[in-house]
């Protein structure tokens, strides 16, 4: 499927979602729509694997024959005809596809129940979700649909109303995607498109789960470059990549896309919001990432409640080649006295209660490999605020850990209109300076939202990669100059976008004024002569 067709598929699905949600808030309907699409993906992927496994034994029969058999899927016919072989078959499918779905919970059966307005749809769907959560996958997929309440009043006040609503949703989705080829990549991209559209209609809540694609591309391209010499191009392999505030997982998927399917060993993500955590897991699978190739943890990064990141045994400390993150901006937190002794913060001090920006940064930075690269999105306040943040900033600069500061335009995010920056950090960097990029005026203005163009993204990445210096755009600044500015990293101090005023030639201006005065005198004398001929008093 081409990029244009993928966009059309995403747009078609969004049109369906926008029509069906009615008065329901976008972020509420999002969870239903995306979960149903995920079921569609699981079913299609599973049935393709079943066809390969059963070969000639797979019932390749028409819809009419299936209906005459009293079932809605070919797999159900095989189950009915081979009851003694089911256990062995499912065991084999778990080995090959890592999950199993019973015939009655497959997309084909659900859609047929919806098309015929069956009263059993809601109950069947609920049982199907429970089966997938508890029996399809291993324990790491428990609670995948935990936030999907099929008995919510948002779907209808009675069972019948909710069932009718679900029938409409599934029928519309099935009809809407029927004309498209929905392989893994295309459905995954359409899924990502939908996430973006829901974010655009969710206001402040969008910041919980979505980073605009163009910004994701900047971060993913930067961390994919060679650590010591970015001009050499991409790294050959990233063994581990981490996003400790991963939202829907779009940043991690962008890094995977940048490196290629075989360019990353394993993806790690952490997310505090349970709904978004489930969304991230679905998003990974929808993009063809196997369950053995990623690990998403539900928990609080600031408390560091993920066992694999807890340094009980320092020799087993896990580190990452690449770290990307878009944590909540200026998040208020309540650090305890005990947390000040935490291995992540003890050498820097704690970020203030009013803004956990540096706490998030230090959490990720601690787990960065010596030859790794970290790119994190933060509000501009981290560049110049005083107090505890100034001390943290000073140490990072003194230790040579801040590689680049990239200022982005305002109003790029759905959740806030403030301009943000990208900090690029390394534990061992080649350059003894800091590259400042002021891209604040390079964007396309929109009615509600500004966007970065492909050319804007390319300019930022290439400026970083080749450490280019461009007037009113980028400059490498020595540590001596930064120290002279009291470790203030305010971008406009080093790279101003203001155009230099053209110098005024005062002598020339004086000459022009004298000429104007002479012209006025000549015109006045001529006018007074006319007045004198008419017998009128002259103008003084």
XYZ file of N, CA, C and O in Angstrom, residues 324-458:
540
model
N 14.938 8.143 24.161
C 14.109 9.248 23.678
C 12.975 9.457 24.676
O 12.520 8.504 25.309
N 12.523 10.699 24.809
C 11.456 10.939 25.781
C 10.784 12.283 25.546
O 11.420 13.251 25.135
N 9.492 12.287 25.828
C 8.694 13.520 25.840
C 7.863 13.491 27.120
O 6.659 13.258 27.082
N 8.510 13.704 28.284
C 7.792 13.613 29.561
C 6.862 14.804 29.770
O 6.975 15.817 29.054
N 5.947 14.715 30.741
C 5.037 15.832 31.029
C 5.823 17.107 31.361
O 6.770 17.063 32.136
N 5.420 18.227 30.789
C 6.149 19.478 31.002
C 5.867 20.052 32.388
O 4.705 20.153 32.811
N 6.936 20.433 33.085
C 6.842 21.094 34.400
C 5.856 20.391 35.327
O 5.001 21.016 35.963
N 5.983 19.098 35.389
C 5.122 18.230 36.206
C 5.420 18.450 37.692
O 6.576 18.447 38.121
N 4.379 18.676 38.491
C 4.562 18.851 39.929
C 4.714 17.488 40.595
O 3.931 16.577 40.340
N 5.712 17.342 41.450
C 5.931 16.073 42.126
C 6.275 16.313 43.581
O 6.504 17.450 44.005
N 6.300 15.260 44.358
C 6.564 15.353 45.799
C 7.747 14.457 46.150
O 7.569 13.336 46.666
N 8.971 14.916 45.873
C 10.139 14.080 46.177
C 10.362 13.945 47.684
O 10.315 14.932 48.418
N 10.614 12.737 48.136
C 10.867 12.492 49.562
C 12.342 12.706 49.874
O 13.185 12.789 48.974
N 12.654 12.798 51.162
C 14.061 12.944 51.577
C 14.867 11.718 51.145
O 16.039 11.824 50.785
N 14.220 10.571 51.178
C 14.890 9.329 50.796
C 15.289 9.362 49.317
O 16.319 8.821 48.920
N 14.453 10.032 48.520
C 14.715 10.089 47.084
C 15.980 10.884 46.769
O 16.618 10.666 45.737
N 16.351 11.785 47.671
C 17.576 12.564 47.464
C 18.817 11.668 47.462
O 19.859 12.028 46.903
N 18.700 10.475 48.091
C 19.823 9.539 48.130
C 19.792 8.559 46.958
O 20.685 7.724 46.817
N 18.747 8.658 46.144
C 18.582 7.758 45.013
C 19.776 7.865 44.065
O 20.291 8.953 43.805
N 20.215 6.704 43.542
C 21.403 6.688 42.690
C 21.260 7.559 41.450
O 22.250 7.980 40.871
N 20.045 7.869 41.032
C 19.847 8.702 39.848
C 20.097 10.182 40.139
O 20.492 10.946 39.245
N 19.831 10.598 41.387
C 19.842 12.022 41.708
C 20.945 12.471 42.668
O 21.223 13.664 42.772
N 21.565 11.523 43.380
C 22.431 11.904 44.501
C 23.615 12.779 44.090
O 24.104 13.569 44.902
N 24.103 12.666 42.864
C 25.239 13.481 42.429
C 24.823 14.824 41.832
O 25.674 15.651 41.485
N 23.500 15.039 41.718
C 23.013 16.259 41.076
C 22.097 17.084 41.979
O 22.013 18.300 41.839
N 21.391 16.418 42.877
C 20.358 17.087 43.658
C 19.005 16.865 43.028
O 18.892 16.441 41.871
N 17.963 17.153 43.797
C 16.606 16.922 43.324
C 16.052 18.125 42.579
O 16.316 19.275 42.938
N 15.276 17.843 41.553
C 14.560 18.907 40.855
C 13.511 19.487 41.797
O 13.024 18.793 42.695
N 13.138 20.749 41.647
C 12.155 21.370 42.543
C 10.775 20.726 42.425
O 10.442 20.131 41.397
N 9.974 20.866 43.464
C 8.635 20.293 43.463
C 7.782 20.852 42.330
O 6.911 20.162 41.794
N 8.029 22.101 41.978
C 7.194 22.774 40.979
C 7.430 22.278 39.556
O 6.610 22.507 38.666
N 8.560 21.618 39.322
C 8.870 21.177 37.957
C 9.822 19.990 37.992
O 10.981 20.126 38.361
N 9.323 18.821 37.581
C 10.129 17.592 37.619
C 10.917 17.370 36.330
O 11.437 16.279 36.111
N 11.048 18.405 35.509
C 11.701 18.247 34.204
C 13.085 17.615 34.321
O 13.411 16.661 33.601
N 13.907 18.138 35.231
C 15.260 17.595 35.375
C 15.255 16.229 36.064
O 16.180 15.437 35.879
N 14.224 15.945 36.842
C 14.122 14.614 37.456
C 13.930 13.565 36.368
O 14.549 12.494 36.385
N 13.051 13.868 35.401
C 12.854 12.955 34.267
C 14.155 12.806 33.479
O 14.553 11.696 33.109
N 14.812 13.927 33.224
C 16.055 13.883 32.453
C 17.108 13.022 33.145
O 17.741 12.161 32.514
N 17.283 13.233 34.448
C 18.316 12.493 35.181
C 17.980 11.005 35.286
O 18.875 10.155 35.302
N 16.690 10.702 35.368
C 16.276 9.289 35.401
C 16.765 8.582 34.140
O 17.405 7.533 34.207
N 16.458 9.168 32.977
C 16.877 8.541 31.726
C 18.381 8.550 31.552
O 18.979 7.539 31.164
N 19.005 9.679 31.887
C 20.439 9.837 31.664
C 21.261 8.814 32.452
O 22.294 8.345 31.985
N 20.769 8.443 33.628
C 21.494 7.469 34.444
C 21.655 6.133 33.723
O 22.666 5.450 33.892
N 20.674 5.773 32.902
C 20.687 4.461 32.246
C 21.237 4.520 30.817
O 21.166 3.529 30.087
N 21.804 5.663 30.445
C 22.397 5.802 29.125
C 23.797 5.186 29.106
O 24.592 5.404 30.015
N 24.089 4.423 28.064
C 25.421 3.835 27.924
C 26.459 4.917 27.677
O 26.137 6.030 27.241
N 27.721 4.583 27.927
C 28.805 5.546 27.728
C 28.875 6.019 26.279
O 29.255 7.153 26.005
N 28.503 5.151 25.346
C 28.529 5.531 23.941
C 27.118 5.696 23.369
O 26.892 5.547 22.169
N 26.185 6.018 24.239
C 24.794 6.195 23.817
C 24.424 7.655 23.614
O 25.183 8.562 23.959
N 23.242 7.885 23.056
C 22.731 9.233 22.832
C 21.311 9.335 23.373
O 20.494 8.438 23.161
N 21.033 10.443 24.065
C 19.702 10.682 24.621
C 19.159 11.991 24.045
O 19.860 12.999 23.979
N 17.905 11.982 23.620
C 17.236 13.191 23.137
C 15.907 13.316 23.860
O 15.086 12.398 23.817
N 15.698 14.444 24.536
C 14.516 14.620 25.368
C 13.877 15.973 25.093
O 14.576 16.980 24.912
N 12.551 16.006 25.048
C 11.793 17.239 24.819
C 11.440 17.860 26.168
O 10.860 17.193 27.030
N 11.765 19.130 26.344
C 11.530 19.815 27.620
C 11.087 21.255 27.368
O 11.364 21.822 26.304
N 10.431 21.881 28.354
C 10.094 23.303 28.208
C 11.350 24.167 28.314
O 12.351 23.745 28.899
N 11.310 25.366 27.781
C 12.485 26.239 27.758
C 12.977 26.609 29.158
O 14.149 26.980 29.314
N 12.111 26.495 30.154
C 12.509 26.874 31.507
C 13.749 26.154 32.014
O 14.521 26.710 32.802
N 13.978 24.934 31.571
C 15.148 24.171 32.040
C 16.450 24.829 31.592
O 17.517 24.555 32.151
N 16.371 25.695 30.593
C 17.575 26.308 30.051
C 18.075 27.480 30.891
O 19.263 27.816 30.832
N 17.173 28.084 31.668
C 17.596 29.307 32.369
C 17.097 29.453 33.800
O 17.546 30.350 34.519
N 16.174 28.593 34.260
C 15.672 28.760 35.628
C 16.791 28.574 36.639
O 17.708 27.786 36.425
N 16.677 29.290 37.753
C 17.721 29.260 38.770
C 17.472 28.206 39.837
O 16.758 27.223 39.617
N 18.053 28.406 41.022
C 17.859 27.494 42.146
C 18.420 26.111 41.886
O 19.511 25.937 41.344
N 17.657 25.082 42.247
C 18.100 23.694 42.118
C 18.356 23.314 40.659
O 19.275 22.542 40.362
N 17.538 23.865 39.776
C 17.703 23.528 38.357
C 19.011 24.094 37.801
O 19.657 23.467 36.955
N 19.406 25.250 38.280
C 20.673 25.830 37.837
C 21.853 24.951 38.255
O 22.798 24.754 37.485
N 21.775 24.393 39.451
C 22.855 23.523 39.932
C 22.955 22.252 39.092
O 24.057 21.794 38.770
N 21.803 21.678 38.759
C 21.797 20.466 37.925
C 22.348 20.792 36.537
O 23.181 20.062 35.985
N 21.868 21.894 35.969
C 22.315 22.306 34.636
C 23.828 22.549 34.625
O 24.533 22.147 33.677
N 24.326 23.200 35.669
C 25.756 23.519 35.761
C 26.595 22.246 35.774
O 27.622 22.156 35.091
N 26.160 21.233 36.540
C 26.940 19.990 36.621
C 26.934 19.252 35.289
O 27.962 18.730 34.850
N 25.778 19.211 34.637
C 25.698 18.542 33.334
C 26.618 19.222 32.321
O 27.283 18.551 31.523
N 26.678 20.546 32.377
C 27.551 21.287 31.472
C 29.023 21.087 31.826
O 29.864 20.855 30.962
N 29.325 21.174 33.117
C 30.712 21.015 33.570
C 31.243 19.629 33.227
O 32.418 19.468 32.860
N 30.367 18.620 33.329
C 30.778 17.246 33.010
C 30.813 16.972 31.505
O 31.158 15.869 31.069
N 30.419 17.962 30.725
C 30.447 17.802 29.269
C 29.366 16.890 28.737
O 29.569 16.175 27.747
N 28.180 16.908 29.368
C 27.120 15.971 28.984
C 26.080 16.545 28.029
O 25.337 15.787 27.404
N 25.997 17.869 27.938
C 25.009 18.479 27.044
C 25.664 18.736 25.687
O 26.584 19.541 25.567
N 25.185 18.041 24.687
C 25.784 18.101 23.351
C 25.131 19.167 22.479
O 25.810 19.837 21.706
N 23.814 19.297 22.583
C 23.116 20.256 21.720
C 21.826 20.728 22.377
O 21.205 20.005 23.163
N 21.436 21.957 22.050
C 20.172 22.544 22.496
C 19.440 23.007 21.247
O 19.960 23.833 20.485
N 18.254 22.454 21.016
C 17.496 22.749 19.796
C 16.176 23.416 20.177
O 15.338 22.822 20.861
N 15.997 24.658 19.758
C 14.759 25.369 20.043
C 13.752 25.186 18.922
O 14.068 25.385 17.744
N 12.532 24.771 19.268
C 11.480 24.516 18.284
C 10.448 25.639 18.288
O 10.359 26.406 19.250
N 9.632 25.760 17.237
C 8.586 26.786 17.184
C 7.511 26.554 18.249
O 7.386 25.457 18.801
N 6.740 27.559 18.538
C 5.631 27.433 19.481
C 4.438 26.764 18.810
O 4.377 26.645 17.583
N 3.510 26.304 19.637
C 2.221 25.773 19.172
C 2.345 24.558 18.252
O 1.585 24.388 17.306
N 3.319 23.694 18.553
C 3.466 22.444 17.787
C 2.693 21.299 18.426
O 2.347 20.327 17.756
N 2.440 21.404 19.734
C 1.800 20.328 20.478
C 0.308 20.597 20.646
O -0.116 21.746 20.750
N -0.462 19.504 20.719
C -1.889 19.647 20.937
C -2.200 20.053 22.380
O -3.212 20.663 22.666
N -1.303 19.720 23.291
C -1.581 19.917 24.712
C -1.103 21.255 25.247
O -1.481 21.647 26.345
N -0.260 21.969 24.498
C 0.249 23.251 24.971
C 0.732 24.080 23.789
O 1.177 23.538 22.776
N 0.646 25.391 23.939
C 1.101 26.276 22.875
C 2.511 26.790 23.083
O 3.060 27.484 22.237
N 3.118 26.432 24.232
C 4.438 26.978 24.537
C 5.503 26.376 23.625
O 5.385 25.236 23.193
N 6.551 27.160 23.328
C 7.666 26.585 22.563
C 8.465 25.638 23.448
O 8.540 25.833 24.668
N 9.020 24.617 22.867
C 9.808 23.643 23.632
C 11.186 23.495 22.990
O 11.443 24.004 21.906
N 12.043 22.785 23.697
C 13.381 22.542 23.167
C 13.695 21.054 23.245
O 13.040 20.298 23.972
N 14.691 20.655 22.490
C 15.219 19.291 22.553
C 16.626 19.379 23.105
O 17.460 20.121 22.585
N 16.889 18.648 24.176
C 18.245 18.547 24.704
C 18.835 17.216 24.249
O 18.205 16.170 24.410
N 20.030 17.280 23.682
C 20.753 16.065 23.283
C 21.882 15.871 24.281
O 22.706 16.774 24.485
N 21.906 14.699 24.930
C 22.902 14.438 25.974
C 23.730 13.207 25.655
O 23.243 12.250 25.046
N 24.987 13.249 26.084
C 25.898 12.118 25.941
C 26.790 12.057 27.171
O 27.058 13.078 27.803
N 27.241 10.867 27.507
C 28.177 10.720 28.632
C 29.619 10.896 28.183
O 30.497 11.191 28.986
N 29.846 10.682 26.911
C 31.208 10.811 26.380
C 31.090 11.409 24.994
O 30.781 10.717 24.031
N 31.313 12.736 24.889
C 31.147 13.378 23.598
C 32.467 13.914 23.068
O 33.410 14.179 23.822
N 32.514 14.093 21.764
C 33.749 14.491 21.088
C 34.014 15.982 21.209
O 35.150 16.411 21.399
N 32.961 16.784 21.126
C 33.129 18.236 21.050
C 33.106 18.882 22.438
O 32.284 18.549 23.282
N 34.002 19.854 22.645
C 34.057 20.580 23.910
C 33.281 21.893 23.783
O 33.772 22.964 24.134
N 32.102 21.799 23.209
C 31.236 22.971 23.085
C 29.794 22.482 23.047
O 29.533 21.277 23.129
N 28.865 23.405 22.930
C 27.442 23.056 22.846
C 26.892 23.659 21.560
O 27.077 24.851 21.293
N 26.234 22.834 20.763
C 25.627 23.311 19.527
C 24.236 23.855 19.825
O 23.398 23.151 20.396
N 24.002 25.107 19.459
C 22.685 25.716 19.623
C 22.031 25.840 18.256
O 22.637 26.350 17.301
N 20.792 25.349 18.162
C 19.999 25.474 16.936
C 18.717 26.231 17.278
O 17.954 25.789 18.143
N 18.501 27.359 16.636
C 17.293 28.144 16.874
C 16.371 27.995 15.670
O 16.461 28.733 14.691
N 15.488 26.997 15.753
C 14.570 26.705 14.641
C 13.184 27.278 14.903
O 12.200 26.844 14.303
N 13.108 28.277 15.776
C 11.808 28.797 16.226
C 10.995 29.462 15.124
O 9.772 29.585 15.238
N 11.645 29.898 14.041
C 10.914 30.598 12.988
C 10.753 29.758 11.724
O 10.331 30.257 10.682
N 11.064 28.469 11.822
C 10.999 27.594 10.643
C 9.853 26.595 10.811
O 10.014 25.534 11.405
N 8.691 26.948 10.291
C 7.501 26.095 10.427
C 6.430 26.569 9.460
O 6.561 27.616 8.821
N 5.377 25.762 9.357
C 4.211 26.148 8.562
C 3.079 26.491 9.515
O 2.703 25.675 10.361
N 2.539 27.677 9.381
C 1.501 28.129 10.294
C 0.160 27.519 9.916
O -0.206 27.473 8.739
N -0.567 27.032 10.912
C -1.886 26.474 10.681
C -2.931 27.244 11.460
O -2.609 28.103 12.280
N -4.203 26.942 11.210
C -5.285 27.645 11.905
C -5.253 27.381 13.399
O -5.364 28.289 14.220
N -5.119 26.092 13.752
C -5.088 25.733 15.176
C -3.709 25.331 15.652
O -3.368 25.506 16.814
N -2.930 24.795 14.732
C -1.664 24.182 15.113
C -0.589 24.507 14.098
O -0.841 24.503 12.896
N 0.592 24.824 14.584
C 1.729 24.968 13.680
C 2.325 23.590 13.414
O 2.230 22.697 14.257
N 2.942 23.417 12.273
C 3.556 22.122 11.945
C 4.951 22.330 11.361
O 5.236 23.361 10.747
N 5.788 21.346 11.564
C 7.104 21.339 10.941
C 6.989 20.685 9.566
O 6.336 19.651 9.425
N 7.601 21.294 8.586
C 7.633 20.705 7.245
C 8.793 19.721 7.155
O 9.701 19.746 7.990
N 8.773 18.876 6.137
C 9.878 17.931 5.946
C 11.212 18.670 5.844
O 12.230 18.212 6.370
N 11.185 19.814 5.167
C 12.418 20.590 5.006
C 12.917 21.140 6.338
O 14.137 21.254 6.560
N 11.984 21.468 7.249
C 12.374 21.971 8.574
C 13.048 20.868 9.386
O 14.063 21.101 10.056
N 12.467 19.663 9.320
C 13.040 18.516 10.025
C 14.427 18.205 9.472
O 15.388 17.996 10.229
N 14.529 18.199 8.142
C 15.809 17.876 7.509
C 16.883 18.884 7.881
O 18.031 18.521 8.141
